[in-house]
């Protein structure tokens, strides 16, 4: 199988607080995990690529100091939205790529819906 | 020009018909191509991938790839109302998946 979990599934927070989202590959090892954001009626936008044991690579326009990514093991990556504001409200989805996946298949977590009041 | 383009739809087909979803991409160096299905409020789930020219069949789904034309499609045979969702085409470029904007499919009973 290829199961990816995310926690929490939904979070509501006040403006200015920080929120941590966990992404776990449950039945496989993932050297690379990806974090996406999806606004309503739009496609997935890649935020950053997370490699185990190294710094994340952020896409253009994504603030690395605001979206902190840690990939501490082959099965866990975390995204922390620091000092969240209402415009950060979105659907955050992680994906994981299997070790030695030649074709590059990514398996997605169920997503985390963030609402910042 | 967007890197991966899809018709946003909605595409409406009657139950039992064939649904045809199309996708074009701009980077000729792209190696692998993926189709994901996303139900409203849910995350994408992989339907299938293809990396060689031609057709690849999996159950009711057939992916078609034409690298010369930079075109990939997904056919859904015997469409069911449960197939109603947004279908995302994704292209692997430089180790990253680049997504199209998705095509909304509606299968009418």
Coordinates of C-alpha atoms in Angstrom, one line a residue:
Chain A
X1 CA 0.0 0.0 0.0
X2 CA 0.8 3.7 0.0
X3 CA -1.0 5.4 2.8
X4 CA -0.2 9.0 3.9
X5 CA -1.8 10.5 6.9
X6 CA -2.1 14.2 8.0
X7 CA -2.9 15.6 11.3
X8 CA -5.0 17.6 12.1
X9 CA -7.6 17.3 9.5
X10 CA -9.1 20.6 10.4
X11 CA -7.9 23.5 12.5
X12 CA -9.3 26.9 13.4
X13 CA -7.0 29.4 15.0
X14 CA -6.8 33.1 15.9
X15 CA -4.7 35.4 13.8
X16 CA -1.1 35.6 15.0
X17 CA -0.9 32.1 16.3
X18 CA 1.2 29.3 14.8
X19 CA -0.2 26.0 13.5
X20 CA 1.7 22.8 13.0
X21 CA 0.6 20.1 10.5
X22 CA 2.1 16.6 10.5
X23 CA 2.4 14.4 7.4
X24 CA 3.3 10.7 7.8
X25 CA 3.8 7.9 5.4
X26 CA 2.4 5.0 7.2
X27 CA 3.5 1.9 5.2
X28 CA 6.5 3.1 3.2
X29 CA 9.6 5.2 3.5
X30 CA 9.6 8.6 1.8
X31 CA 12.9 10.4 1.1
X32 CA 10.9 13.2 -0.4
X33 CA 7.7 14.9 0.8
X34 CA 5.9 17.8 -0.8
X35 CA 3.6 20.4 0.6
X36 CA 0.8 21.9 -1.4
X37 CA -1.8 24.6 -0.9
X38 CA -5.1 24.7 -2.6
X39 CA -7.5 27.6 -2.6
X40 CA -11.2 27.0 -3.5
X41 CA -11.8 26.2 -7.2
X42 CA -8.1 26.3 -7.9
X43 CA -5.5 23.7 -8.5
X44 CA -2.8 22.5 -6.2
X45 CA 0.2 24.9 -5.8
X46 CA 3.4 23.4 -4.7
X47 CA 4.8 25.3 -1.7
X48 CA 8.0 23.3 -1.0
X49 CA 9.9 20.1 -1.4
X50 CA 11.1 18.4 1.8
X51 CA 13.9 16.0 1.8
X52 CA 14.8 13.9 4.8
X53 CA 17.7 15.3 6.8
X54 CA 18.1 18.4 4.7
X55 CA 16.6 21.9 4.3
X56 CA 13.4 22.2 2.3
X57 CA 13.4 23.8 -1.1
X58 CA 10.7 26.5 -1.4
X59 CA 8.9 27.5 -4.5
X60 CA 9.2 31.1 -5.7
X61 CA 6.9 33.4 -3.7
X62 CA 6.7 31.1 -0.6
X63 CA 8.1 32.6 2.5
X64 CA 10.4 30.1 4.2
X65 CA 10.3 31.9 7.5
X66 CA 6.6 31.8 7.6
X67 CA 6.1 28.2 6.4
X68 CA 8.6 26.2 8.4
X69 CA 9.2 22.7 7.2
X70 CA 11.0 19.9 9.1
X71 CA 11.6 16.4 7.7
X72 CA 13.0 14.6 10.6
X73 CA 12.6 11.0 9.4
X74 CA 11.8 9.0 6.4
X75 CA 8.2 8.9 7.5
X76 CA 7.5 12.3 9.0
X77 CA 7.4 15.8 7.7
X78 CA 5.9 18.8 9.5
X79 CA 4.7 22.2 8.2
X80 CA 4.4 25.0 10.7
X81 CA 2.5 28.1 9.6
X82 CA 3.9 30.8 11.8
X83 CA 1.9 33.9 12.8
X84 CA -1.0 32.8 10.7
X85 CA -3.3 35.4 9.2
X86 CA -6.7 35.1 7.5
X87 CA -5.1 35.0 4.0
X88 CA -3.3 31.8 5.1
X89 CA -6.7 30.0 5.3
X90 CA -6.5 27.3 2.8
X91 CA -6.4 23.5 2.2
X92 CA -2.9 22.2 2.9
X93 CA -2.0 18.9 1.4
X94 CA 1.1 16.9 1.7
X95 CA 2.3 14.1 -0.5
X96 CA 5.1 11.5 -0.3
X97 CA 7.2 9.8 -2.9
X98 CA 8.2 6.3 -2.3
X99 CA 11.9 5.5 -1.9
X100 CA 13.3 4.6 -5.3
X101 CA 10.1 5.4 -7.1
X102 CA 11.4 5.7 -10.6
X103 CA 8.3 7.1 -12.2
X104 CA 7.9 9.7 -9.4
X105 CA 4.5 8.7 -8.2
X106 CA 3.3 10.8 -5.3
X107 CA 0.7 9.7 -2.8
X108 CA -1.3 12.4 -1.1
X109 CA -2.5 12.8 2.5
X110 CA -6.1 13.6 3.2
X111 CA -5.3 17.3 3.7
X112 CA -5.6 19.8 6.5
X113 CA -8.2 22.6 6.3
X114 CA -6.9 25.7 8.0
X115 CA -9.2 28.6 9.0
X116 CA -7.6 31.6 10.5
X117 CA -10.0 34.0 12.2
Chain B
X1 CA 1.4 29.8 -21.6
X2 CA 0.7 27.5 -18.6
X3 CA 2.9 24.5 -18.2
X4 CA 0.1 22.1 -17.9
X5 CA -3.3 23.0 -19.4
X6 CA -6.7 21.4 -19.0
X7 CA -10.1 22.4 -20.0
X8 CA -11.8 23.4 -16.7
X9 CA -15.2 22.1 -17.8
X10 CA -17.6 21.2 -16.5
X11 CA -17.7 18.2 -18.8
X12 CA -21.1 16.5 -18.6
X13 CA -21.7 13.0 -19.9
X14 CA -24.6 10.6 -19.4
X15 CA -24.2 7.5 -17.3
X16 CA -22.6 4.6 -19.3
X17 CA -20.9 6.9 -21.8
X18 CA -17.2 7.4 -22.4
X19 CA -15.7 10.5 -20.8
X20 CA -12.7 12.0 -22.5
X21 CA -10.4 14.3 -20.5
X22 CA -7.5 16.1 -22.2
X23 CA -4.3 17.7 -21.1
X24 CA -1.4 19.4 -22.9
X25 CA 2.0 20.3 -21.5
X26 CA 4.7 22.7 -22.5
X27 CA 8.0 21.0 -21.4
X28 CA 9.2 18.5 -24.0
X29 CA 11.5 17.0 -21.4
X30 CA 8.7 15.8 -19.2
X31 CA 9.0 12.1 -18.4
X32 CA 6.0 10.9 -16.5
X33 CA 2.4 11.8 -16.5
X34 CA -0.3 11.3 -13.9
X35 CA -4.0 11.4 -13.6
X36 CA -5.5 12.2 -10.2
X37 CA -9.1 12.3 -9.2
X38 CA -10.2 14.8 -6.6
X39 CA -13.7 14.8 -5.0
X40 CA -15.0 18.0 -3.6
X41 CA -13.3 18.8 -0.2
X42 CA -11.0 15.8 -0.5
X43 CA -7.3 15.4 -1.5
X44 CA -6.3 13.9 -4.8
X45 CA -6.1 10.2 -5.3
X46 CA -4.0 8.6 -8.0
X47 CA -5.8 6.9 -10.9
X48 CA -2.9 6.0 -13.0
X49 CA 0.4 7.1 -14.5
X50 CA 2.0 6.7 -17.9
X51 CA 5.4 7.3 -19.3
X52 CA 5.5 5.6 -22.6
X53 CA 3.8 6.7 -25.8
X54 CA 0.6 4.9 -26.5
X55 CA -2.2 3.6 -24.4
X56 CA -2.3 2.2 -20.9
X57 CA -5.4 0.5 -19.6
X58 CA -6.5 -0.1 -16.0
X59 CA -10.1 -1.3 -15.6
X60 CA -12.4 1.4 -17.0
X61 CA -9.6 3.9 -17.3
X62 CA -7.3 4.3 -20.3
X63 CA -4.5 6.8 -20.4
X64 CA -3.1 7.9 -23.7
X65 CA 0.2 9.7 -24.2
X66 CA 1.6 11.3 -27.3
X67 CA 4.9 13.0 -26.6
X68 CA 5.3 14.4 -30.1
X69 CA 2.1 16.3 -29.7
X70 CA 2.7 16.9 -25.9
X71 CA -0.7 15.6 -25.2
X72 CA -2.0 13.2 -22.6
X73 CA -5.6 12.1 -22.2
X74 CA -7.8 9.9 -19.9
X75 CA -10.7 7.9 -21.1
X76 CA -13.3 6.7 -18.7
X77 CA -15.5 3.9 -20.1
X78 CA -19.0 3.2 -18.8
X79 CA -19.0 6.4 -16.7
X80 CA -20.8 6.2 -13.4
X81 CA -22.2 9.0 -11.3
X82 CA -19.6 8.2 -8.7
X83 CA -17.0 9.2 -11.3
X84 CA -18.2 12.8 -10.9
X85 CA -15.2 14.7 -9.6
X86 CA -12.4 17.0 -10.7
X87 CA -9.6 15.2 -12.7
X88 CA -6.1 16.6 -12.4
X89 CA -3.4 16.0 -14.9
X90 CA 0.1 16.2 -13.5
X91 CA 3.4 16.2 -15.3
X92 CA 6.7 15.3 -13.6
X93 CA 9.3 18.0 -14.3
X94 CA 12.6 18.2 -12.4
X95 CA 11.4 15.8 -9.7
X96 CA 8.3 17.9 -9.1
X97 CA 4.7 17.4 -10.1
X98 CA 3.2 20.3 -12.0
X99 CA -0.6 20.2 -12.0
X100 CA -3.1 21.4 -14.5
X101 CA -6.1 23.4 -13.2
X102 CA -8.3 20.3 -13.4
X103 CA -11.4 19.3 -15.4
X104 CA -14.7 19.0 -13.6
X105 CA -16.6 15.9 -14.7
X106 CA -20.3 15.4 -14.1
X107 CA -21.9 12.1 -14.9
X108 CA -25.7 12.3 -15.1
X109 CA -27.8 9.3 -14.2

